[in-house]
Amino acid sequence: MKELRLEDFGGKGDGKFDNTTAFAMAFSEIARNGGGKLAVTKGVWLTGPIDIPGDTTLEIQEGAEISFVDDPDVYTPVFTRWEGVECFAMHPMIYSTKQKNVTITGKGTINGNGKSWWERRWAQKKNGQKTPVLPIEKLFAKLNPGYENQPGGGGGRETQFLRPTLIEFSFCENVTIEGVKIIDSPYWTVHPLYVKNLVLKNLYVKNPADAPNTDGIDIDSCVDVKILDCFVSVGDDGICLKSGSGTDGIRVGKPTSNVFIKGCSVKDAHGGLVIGSETAAGINTVTAEDCDLNGTDRGIRIKSRRGRGGDIFAVHLKNISMDNTLCPIAINMYYKCGCDDPTSPLYSLEKQPVTKETPSIKDVSIIGVKAKNCRASAGFIAGLPEMPIDDLVIQDCEFSTDETSKESPMDSDMFLGLPVVTEKSFRVLNAPGAKFDNVKIEGPKEAFIYR
């Protein structure tokens, strides 16, 4: 494999020189040669977005940092999926599409320089912005007709400030990301989309806990995935499986399937090991084991709602440890983000018609969880009356609640429409087939609440 360096193409690792052209020239040379390696050596390599061709290894060596400029105008539109809906959004910072055999490796750092991106999103929320304002937002509004009626998860689709992911592979096969440190993403951090045969190993993924919508790893309609020995600490969900949202995700029809997660650690995130809320094409055949989810808001989190669609099944989780979570297990079919109207039929306690947009959850086992100091509740399960959660087994688990915590049981997950409870018990609603075998709950006066 021929090895190239950015210096060969006029690049400079001084943190000031713009290496966008140097990266493009290097990857063009690799493509002409039918494959090769680009070694990024010690230094800070400032750049705009980069595109990786097939049969390529990007090695970021120890002491090297790829640092991305924070100018939205250089991240020109690409057709992708953004919060579960296919549309145009900003070009990912590192991008590879319709390629095979791509590897990112090394002991260096990938820095998304997310602060200005987060500040823009914080300002939108503070000012109550609900429509496009900036020229780039108006550009995306024209490119995405009907965006006003598309579902979202709170990332700002209504403003069309469609921030770039930090690393995105789409329609690719045989992808590996290993060893690198990935920090300060503007939006979702590692986003494999429509990928077959993916390995993520020994990654360090870190965003500030308050950085908006900065999910760590989002596996989106991918097949044959391994996530091994990764550390994730971010401002939204940690390791998350998705498959599109609502009618658009159903139209695309690409499930996430055959995922194996082992030896990972997630901190600070809204959810540790997460399925959803974009579940439209279904998520199945998932195994996770030997993971540490200390300090996450919700450790194990499955979330969807009416209108999102998708069948979730064959999910098997074991040997998961947690300390100081809000809620160790949250299985929530009343997820509220993206629709905050409590009077909506989405959140009705009465049976609604079953359609292709009605999600389902079945064949889930959670074994060997040890969770202590749970601040909001020992657990939360809420199925739909028309589609109860079926074949759920929780076995050989220990939960203890922090009865001194001022966190409410109603903060166990983000939901609407459910009646108020005041005990930090393990709450179960519309899951008549749930089986609890050798489950110990310490702290609340009632171990379980079925309402």
Coordinates of C-alpha atoms in Angstrom, one line a residue:
M1 CA 0.0 0.0 0.0
K2 CA 1.5 3.3 -1.1
E3 CA 1.8 5.8 1.8
L4 CA 1.3 9.6 1.2
R5 CA 1.7 12.5 3.5
L6 CA 0.0 15.9 3.5
E7 CA 3.3 17.6 3.3
D8 CA 3.7 16.0 -0.2
F9 CA 0.8 18.2 -1.4
G10 CA 1.8 21.5 0.2
G11 CA 0.1 20.8 3.6
K12 CA 1.2 22.5 6.8
G13 CA 0.4 21.3 10.3
D14 CA 0.7 24.7 12.0
G15 CA -2.9 25.1 13.0
K16 CA -3.3 28.1 10.7
F17 CA -2.8 27.0 7.1
D18 CA -6.0 25.7 5.4
N19 CA -5.2 22.2 4.2
T20 CA -8.5 21.5 2.4
T21 CA -6.8 21.5 -1.0
A22 CA -3.9 19.3 0.3
F23 CA -6.4 16.7 1.6
A24 CA -8.3 16.7 -1.7
M25 CA -5.1 16.3 -3.8
A26 CA -3.8 13.5 -1.6
F27 CA -7.1 11.6 -1.8
S28 CA -7.3 12.1 -5.5
E29 CA -3.8 10.6 -5.9
I30 CA -4.9 7.6 -3.8
A31 CA -8.0 7.1 -5.9
R32 CA -5.9 7.3 -9.1
N33 CA -3.6 4.6 -7.7
G34 CA -6.5 2.3 -6.8
G35 CA -6.0 2.7 -3.1
G36 CA -3.4 3.6 -0.5
K37 CA -2.7 5.3 2.9
L38 CA -2.6 8.9 3.9
A39 CA -0.6 9.5 7.0
V40 CA -1.3 12.7 9.0
T41 CA 1.8 13.4 11.0
K42 CA 2.3 15.4 14.2
G43 CA 0.8 18.9 14.1
V44 CA -2.6 20.6 13.9
W45 CA -4.0 20.3 10.4
L46 CA -6.7 22.9 9.8
T47 CA -9.2 22.0 7.1
G48 CA -12.6 22.2 5.6
P49 CA -14.6 19.1 4.8
I50 CA -12.8 16.1 3.4
D51 CA -13.9 13.2 1.2
I52 CA -12.3 9.7 1.5
P53 CA -12.2 7.4 -1.5
G54 CA -12.4 3.6 -1.4
D55 CA -9.6 1.3 -0.6
T56 CA -8.1 4.0 1.6
T57 CA -6.6 4.1 5.1
L58 CA -6.5 7.5 6.8
E59 CA -3.9 7.2 9.6
I60 CA -3.9 10.0 12.2
Q61 CA -0.6 9.5 14.0
E62 CA 0.0 10.2 17.7
G63 CA 0.4 14.0 18.2
A64 CA -1.6 14.8 15.0
E65 CA -4.9 16.6 15.0
I66 CA -7.3 17.2 12.1
S67 CA -9.0 20.4 13.1
F68 CA -12.1 21.6 11.2
V69 CA -13.0 25.2 10.4
D70 CA -16.3 26.4 11.9
D71 CA -17.6 28.3 8.8
P72 CA -21.0 26.9 7.8
D73 CA -20.6 28.2 4.2
V74 CA -17.8 25.7 3.4
Y75 CA -20.0 22.7 4.3
T76 CA -22.0 22.8 1.0
P77 CA -25.1 20.7 0.7
V78 CA -25.1 16.9 0.3
F79 CA -28.0 14.5 0.2
T80 CA -28.0 12.5 3.4
R81 CA -30.3 11.6 6.3
W82 CA -30.8 14.1 9.1
E83 CA -32.6 13.1 12.3
G84 CA -34.2 10.2 10.4
V85 CA -35.4 11.9 7.2
E86 CA -33.6 11.9 3.9
C87 CA -32.8 15.5 2.9
F88 CA -30.1 17.9 2.0
A89 CA -27.9 19.0 5.0
M90 CA -24.4 20.3 5.5
H91 CA -21.5 18.3 4.1
P92 CA -20.1 16.0 6.9
M93 CA -16.6 17.1 8.1
I94 CA -15.2 13.7 7.2
Y95 CA -17.3 12.0 4.5
S96 CA -17.2 8.8 2.4
T97 CA -20.1 7.7 0.3
K98 CA -20.6 4.7 -2.0
Q99 CA -17.1 3.3 -1.2
K100 CA -15.6 0.1 0.0
N101 CA -12.7 -0.8 2.3
V102 CA -12.1 2.5 4.2
T103 CA -10.2 2.7 7.5
I104 CA -9.6 5.6 9.9
T105 CA -7.0 4.6 12.4
G106 CA -4.2 5.9 14.7
K107 CA -3.7 7.6 18.0
G108 CA -4.4 11.2 16.9
T109 CA -7.3 13.5 17.3
I110 CA -10.3 14.6 15.1
N111 CA -11.6 17.9 16.3
G112 CA -14.9 19.3 15.1
N113 CA -14.5 22.7 16.9
G114 CA -18.1 22.6 17.8
K115 CA -18.4 25.6 20.1
S116 CA -19.7 28.2 17.5
W117 CA -22.1 25.6 16.1
W118 CA -23.5 24.9 19.6
E119 CA -23.8 28.6 20.3
R120 CA -25.9 29.1 17.2
R121 CA -28.3 26.4 18.3
W122 CA -28.4 27.7 21.8
A123 CA -29.3 31.2 20.5
Q124 CA -32.0 29.8 18.3
K125 CA -33.6 28.2 21.3
K126 CA -33.2 31.3 23.5
N127 CA -34.7 33.5 20.8
G128 CA -37.5 31.1 20.0
Q129 CA -36.5 30.9 16.3
K130 CA -38.9 28.6 14.4
T131 CA -38.1 29.5 10.8
P132 CA -34.9 29.9 8.6
V133 CA -33.1 33.2 9.2
L134 CA -29.5 32.9 8.0
P135 CA -28.8 32.7 4.2
I136 CA -27.6 29.1 4.6
E137 CA -30.8 28.2 6.5
K138 CA -32.9 29.7 3.7
L139 CA -30.8 27.8 1.1
F140 CA -31.7 24.5 2.8
A141 CA -35.3 25.5 3.1
K142 CA -35.4 25.7 -0.7
L143 CA -33.6 22.4 -1.1
N144 CA -35.9 20.7 1.3
P145 CA -39.5 21.6 0.4
G146 CA -42.0 20.4 3.0
Y147 CA -39.4 20.4 5.7
E148 CA -42.0 22.0 8.0
N149 CA -43.9 18.8 8.1
Q150 CA -41.0 16.5 8.6
P151 CA -40.4 14.8 11.9
G152 CA -37.4 15.8 14.1
G153 CA -35.8 15.1 17.4
G154 CA -35.1 18.6 18.7
G155 CA -32.1 19.3 16.6
G156 CA -33.6 22.3 14.8
R157 CA -35.1 21.1 11.6
E158 CA -37.7 23.9 11.7
T159 CA -34.8 26.4 11.4
Q160 CA -33.0 24.4 8.7
F161 CA -29.7 25.0 10.4
L162 CA -28.7 21.4 9.5
R163 CA -25.3 21.1 11.2
P164 CA -22.7 18.7 9.8
T165 CA -21.9 15.4 11.4
L166 CA -18.2 15.0 12.3
I167 CA -17.7 11.6 10.6
E168 CA -20.2 10.1 8.2
F169 CA -20.0 7.0 6.0
S170 CA -23.0 6.4 3.7
F171 CA -23.8 3.5 1.3
C172 CA -20.4 2.1 2.2
E173 CA -19.1 -1.4 2.8
N174 CA -16.2 -2.7 5.0
V175 CA -15.6 0.3 7.1
T176 CA -13.3 0.4 10.2
I177 CA -12.7 3.3 12.6
E178 CA -10.1 2.4 15.3
G179 CA -8.1 4.0 18.0
V180 CA -8.7 7.7 17.3
K181 CA -9.8 10.5 19.6
I182 CA -12.9 12.3 18.4
I183 CA -14.0 15.6 20.1
D184 CA -16.3 18.6 19.9
S185 CA -18.6 17.6 17.1
P186 CA -21.1 20.3 15.9
Y187 CA -23.9 17.7 15.8
W188 CA -23.9 13.8 15.7
T189 CA -20.3 12.6 16.0
V190 CA -19.9 9.2 14.3
H191 CA -22.8 8.6 11.9
P192 CA -22.6 5.4 9.7
L193 CA -25.6 5.5 7.4
Y194 CA -26.6 2.5 5.1
V195 CA -23.3 0.8 5.9
K196 CA -22.6 -3.0 5.7
N197 CA -19.8 -4.5 7.7
L198 CA -18.7 -1.9 10.2
V199 CA -16.2 -2.1 13.0
L200 CA -15.7 0.7 15.6
K201 CA -13.0 -0.2 18.1
N202 CA -11.1 1.6 20.9
L203 CA -12.6 5.0 20.0
Y204 CA -12.5 7.9 22.5
V205 CA -15.5 10.2 21.8
K206 CA -16.0 13.3 23.9
N207 CA -18.3 16.3 23.6
P208 CA -19.3 18.6 26.5
A209 CA -22.3 17.3 28.4
D210 CA -24.4 20.4 27.5
A211 CA -23.5 20.5 23.8
P212 CA -26.8 20.1 21.9
N213 CA -27.6 17.0 19.9
T214 CA -24.0 15.7 19.9
D215 CA -24.8 12.0 20.0
G216 CA -21.6 9.9 20.2
I217 CA -22.2 7.0 17.8
D218 CA -25.3 6.8 15.7
I219 CA -25.7 3.5 13.8
D220 CA -28.3 4.4 11.2
S221 CA -29.8 1.7 9.0
C222 CA -26.6 -0.4 9.1
V223 CA -26.1 -4.2 8.9
D224 CA -23.3 -6.3 10.5
V225 CA -21.9 -3.9 13.1
K226 CA -19.3 -4.4 15.9
I227 CA -18.7 -1.7 18.5
L228 CA -15.9 -2.7 20.8
D229 CA -14.1 -1.2 23.8
C230 CA -15.2 2.4 23.0
F231 CA -15.4 5.3 25.5
V232 CA -18.2 7.9 24.8
S233 CA -19.1 11.0 26.8
V234 CA -21.4 13.4 25.0
G235 CA -24.3 15.9 25.2
D236 CA -27.0 13.6 23.9
D237 CA -27.3 9.8 23.5
G238 CA -24.1 7.8 23.7
I239 CA -24.3 4.6 21.5
C240 CA -27.5 4.7 19.6
L241 CA -29.2 2.5 16.9
K242 CA -31.6 4.1 14.4
S243 CA -33.4 3.3 11.2
G244 CA -35.3 6.4 10.0
S245 CA -38.3 8.3 11.1
G246 CA -42.0 8.0 10.2
T247 CA -43.2 7.7 6.6
D248 CA -39.8 8.6 5.1
G249 CA -38.0 5.9 7.1
I250 CA -40.7 3.4 6.2
R251 CA -40.3 4.4 2.5
V252 CA -36.6 3.8 2.6
G253 CA -37.1 0.5 4.4
K254 CA -33.6 -0.2 5.6
P255 CA -33.4 -1.7 9.1
T256 CA -30.5 -1.8 11.5
S257 CA -29.6 -5.4 12.1
N258 CA -27.0 -7.7 13.6
V259 CA -25.2 -5.4 16.0
F260 CA -22.7 -6.5 18.6
I261 CA -21.5 -4.2 21.4
K262 CA -19.0 -5.2 24.0
G263 CA -16.8 -3.6 26.6
C264 CA -17.9 0.0 26.1
S265 CA -18.1 2.8 28.6
V266 CA -20.6 5.7 28.3
K267 CA -20.7 8.7 30.6
D268 CA -22.9 11.8 31.0
A269 CA -25.1 11.0 28.0
H270 CA -28.9 11.3 27.9
G271 CA -28.8 7.5 27.2
G272 CA -26.0 5.0 27.4
L273 CA -27.1 2.1 25.1
V274 CA -30.0 3.5 23.1
I275 CA -32.4 2.3 20.4
G276 CA -34.5 5.0 18.7
S277 CA -36.2 7.3 18.6
E278 CA -35.9 6.9 14.8
T279 CA -37.2 3.4 14.5
A280 CA -39.2 3.3 11.3
A281 CA -37.6 0.5 9.3
G282 CA -37.0 -1.6 12.5
I283 CA -34.0 -2.5 14.6
N284 CA -33.3 -6.2 15.4
T285 CA -30.7 -8.8 16.4
V286 CA -28.8 -6.6 18.9
T287 CA -26.5 -8.0 21.5
A288 CA -24.6 -5.8 24.1
E289 CA -22.6 -7.1 27.0
D290 CA -20.0 -6.1 29.6
C291 CA -20.7 -2.3 29.4
D292 CA -20.3 0.5 32.0
L293 CA -22.9 3.2 31.9
N294 CA -22.1 5.1 35.0
G295 CA -23.4 8.7 35.2
T296 CA -25.7 8.5 32.2
D297 CA -29.2 9.9 32.5
R298 CA -30.7 6.6 31.3
G299 CA -28.5 3.6 31.0
I300 CA -30.5 1.3 28.7
R301 CA -32.9 3.3 26.6
I302 CA -35.4 2.3 24.0
K303 CA -37.6 5.1 22.7
S304 CA -40.2 5.6 20.0
R305 CA -43.8 6.8 19.7
R306 CA -46.8 6.6 17.5
G307 CA -46.0 7.9 14.0
R308 CA -42.3 6.7 14.2
G309 CA -43.0 3.1 13.1
G310 CA -40.8 0.1 13.1
D311 CA -40.5 -3.3 14.8
I312 CA -37.9 -3.6 17.5
F313 CA -37.0 -7.2 18.4
A314 CA -34.3 -9.7 19.3
V315 CA -32.5 -7.3 21.7
H316 CA -30.4 -9.0 24.3
L317 CA -28.4 -7.1 26.9
K318 CA -26.4 -8.5 29.7
N319 CA -23.8 -7.6 32.4
I320 CA -24.4 -3.9 32.4
S321 CA -23.2 -1.8 35.4
M322 CA -24.5 1.7 36.3
D323 CA -24.2 4.2 39.1
N324 CA -25.8 7.6 39.6
T325 CA -28.3 7.4 36.7
L326 CA -31.7 9.1 36.5
C327 CA -33.2 5.8 35.4
P328 CA -31.3 2.6 34.6
I329 CA -33.8 1.1 32.2
A330 CA -36.2 3.3 30.1
I331 CA -38.4 1.6 27.5
N332 CA -40.6 4.5 26.3
M333 CA -43.3 4.5 23.6
Y334 CA -44.4 8.0 24.6
Y335 CA -41.2 9.8 23.7
K336 CA -41.9 13.5 23.4
C337 CA -38.9 15.2 21.6
G338 CA -40.0 16.8 18.4
C339 CA -43.7 17.1 19.4
D340 CA -44.4 18.8 22.7
D341 CA -48.3 18.9 22.5
P342 CA -49.6 16.8 25.4
T343 CA -53.1 16.8 23.8
S344 CA -51.8 15.1 20.7
P345 CA -53.3 11.6 19.9
L346 CA -49.6 10.5 19.9
Y347 CA -49.8 10.5 23.7
S348 CA -53.3 9.2 24.3
L349 CA -53.8 6.6 26.9
E350 CA -56.6 5.1 24.8
K351 CA -56.1 2.6 22.1
Q352 CA -55.4 4.1 18.7
P353 CA -55.7 2.4 15.3
V354 CA -52.7 0.2 14.5
T355 CA -51.0 1.3 11.3
K356 CA -47.7 0.9 9.6
E357 CA -46.5 3.9 11.7
T358 CA -47.2 2.1 15.0
P359 CA -44.0 0.9 16.5
S360 CA -43.6 -2.4 18.3
I361 CA -41.2 -3.9 20.9
K362 CA -40.9 -7.6 21.6
D363 CA -38.3 -10.3 22.4
V364 CA -36.1 -8.1 24.7
S365 CA -34.0 -9.6 27.5
I366 CA -32.0 -7.6 30.0
I367 CA -29.9 -9.8 32.3
G368 CA -27.4 -9.1 35.0
V369 CA -27.8 -5.3 35.4
K370 CA -26.5 -3.8 38.5
A371 CA -27.6 -0.2 39.1
K372 CA -27.2 1.9 42.2
N373 CA -28.1 5.4 43.3
C374 CA -30.9 5.7 40.7
R375 CA -32.1 9.3 41.2
A376 CA -35.5 9.3 39.5
S377 CA -36.7 5.7 39.5
A378 CA -35.6 2.1 39.5
G379 CA -37.0 1.6 36.0
F380 CA -39.5 2.8 33.5
I381 CA -41.5 0.8 30.9
A382 CA -44.4 2.3 28.9
G383 CA -45.9 0.5 26.0
L384 CA -48.8 1.5 23.9
P385 CA -52.3 0.2 24.8
E386 CA -52.9 -0.9 21.1
M387 CA -49.3 -2.4 20.9
P388 CA -48.2 -3.6 24.3
I389 CA -44.6 -4.5 24.8
D390 CA -44.3 -8.3 24.5
D391 CA -41.9 -11.0 25.6
L392 CA -39.8 -8.8 27.8
V393 CA -37.5 -10.5 30.3
I394 CA -35.6 -8.7 33.1
Q395 CA -33.5 -11.2 35.0
D396 CA -30.9 -11.4 37.7
C397 CA -30.8 -7.6 38.2
E398 CA -30.2 -5.3 41.2
F399 CA -31.5 -1.8 41.4
S400 CA -31.3 0.7 44.3
T401 CA -32.7 4.2 44.3
D402 CA -31.4 7.3 45.9
E403 CA -34.4 8.3 48.0
T404 CA -32.7 11.6 49.0
S405 CA -32.6 12.8 45.5
K406 CA -35.0 15.6 44.5
E407 CA -35.3 14.1 40.9
S408 CA -38.9 13.2 40.2
P409 CA -40.0 9.8 38.8
M410 CA -41.5 11.8 36.0
D411 CA -38.0 12.6 34.9
S412 CA -37.2 8.9 34.2
D413 CA -37.4 9.6 30.5
M414 CA -38.8 12.3 28.2
F415 CA -42.4 11.5 27.8
L416 CA -45.9 13.1 27.6
G417 CA -49.4 11.9 28.4
L418 CA -48.8 9.6 31.3
P419 CA -50.3 10.0 34.8
V420 CA -48.2 11.3 37.6
V421 CA -46.4 9.0 40.0
T422 CA -44.4 10.0 43.0
E423 CA -42.6 6.9 44.1
K424 CA -39.2 6.0 42.6
S425 CA -40.5 2.5 41.9
F426 CA -40.0 0.4 38.7
R427 CA -42.9 1.6 36.7
V428 CA -44.6 -0.7 34.2
L429 CA -47.4 0.3 31.8
N430 CA -48.9 -1.7 28.9
A431 CA -46.4 -4.6 29.1
P432 CA -48.5 -7.4 30.4
G433 CA -46.1 -10.1 29.4
A434 CA -43.1 -8.6 31.2
K435 CA -41.3 -11.2 33.3
F436 CA -39.1 -10.2 36.3
D437 CA -37.0 -13.0 37.5
N438 CA -34.7 -12.6 40.5
V439 CA -34.9 -8.8 40.4
K440 CA -34.0 -6.9 43.6
I441 CA -35.2 -3.4 44.2
E442 CA -34.1 -1.4 47.2
G443 CA -35.3 2.1 48.2
P444 CA -38.8 2.8 47.2
K445 CA -41.8 1.8 49.3
E446 CA -43.3 0.0 46.4
A447 CA -41.0 -2.1 44.3
F448 CA -43.3 -1.9 41.2
I449 CA -46.0 0.4 40.1
Y450 CA -48.3 -0.9 37.3
R451 CA -49.9 2.3 36.0

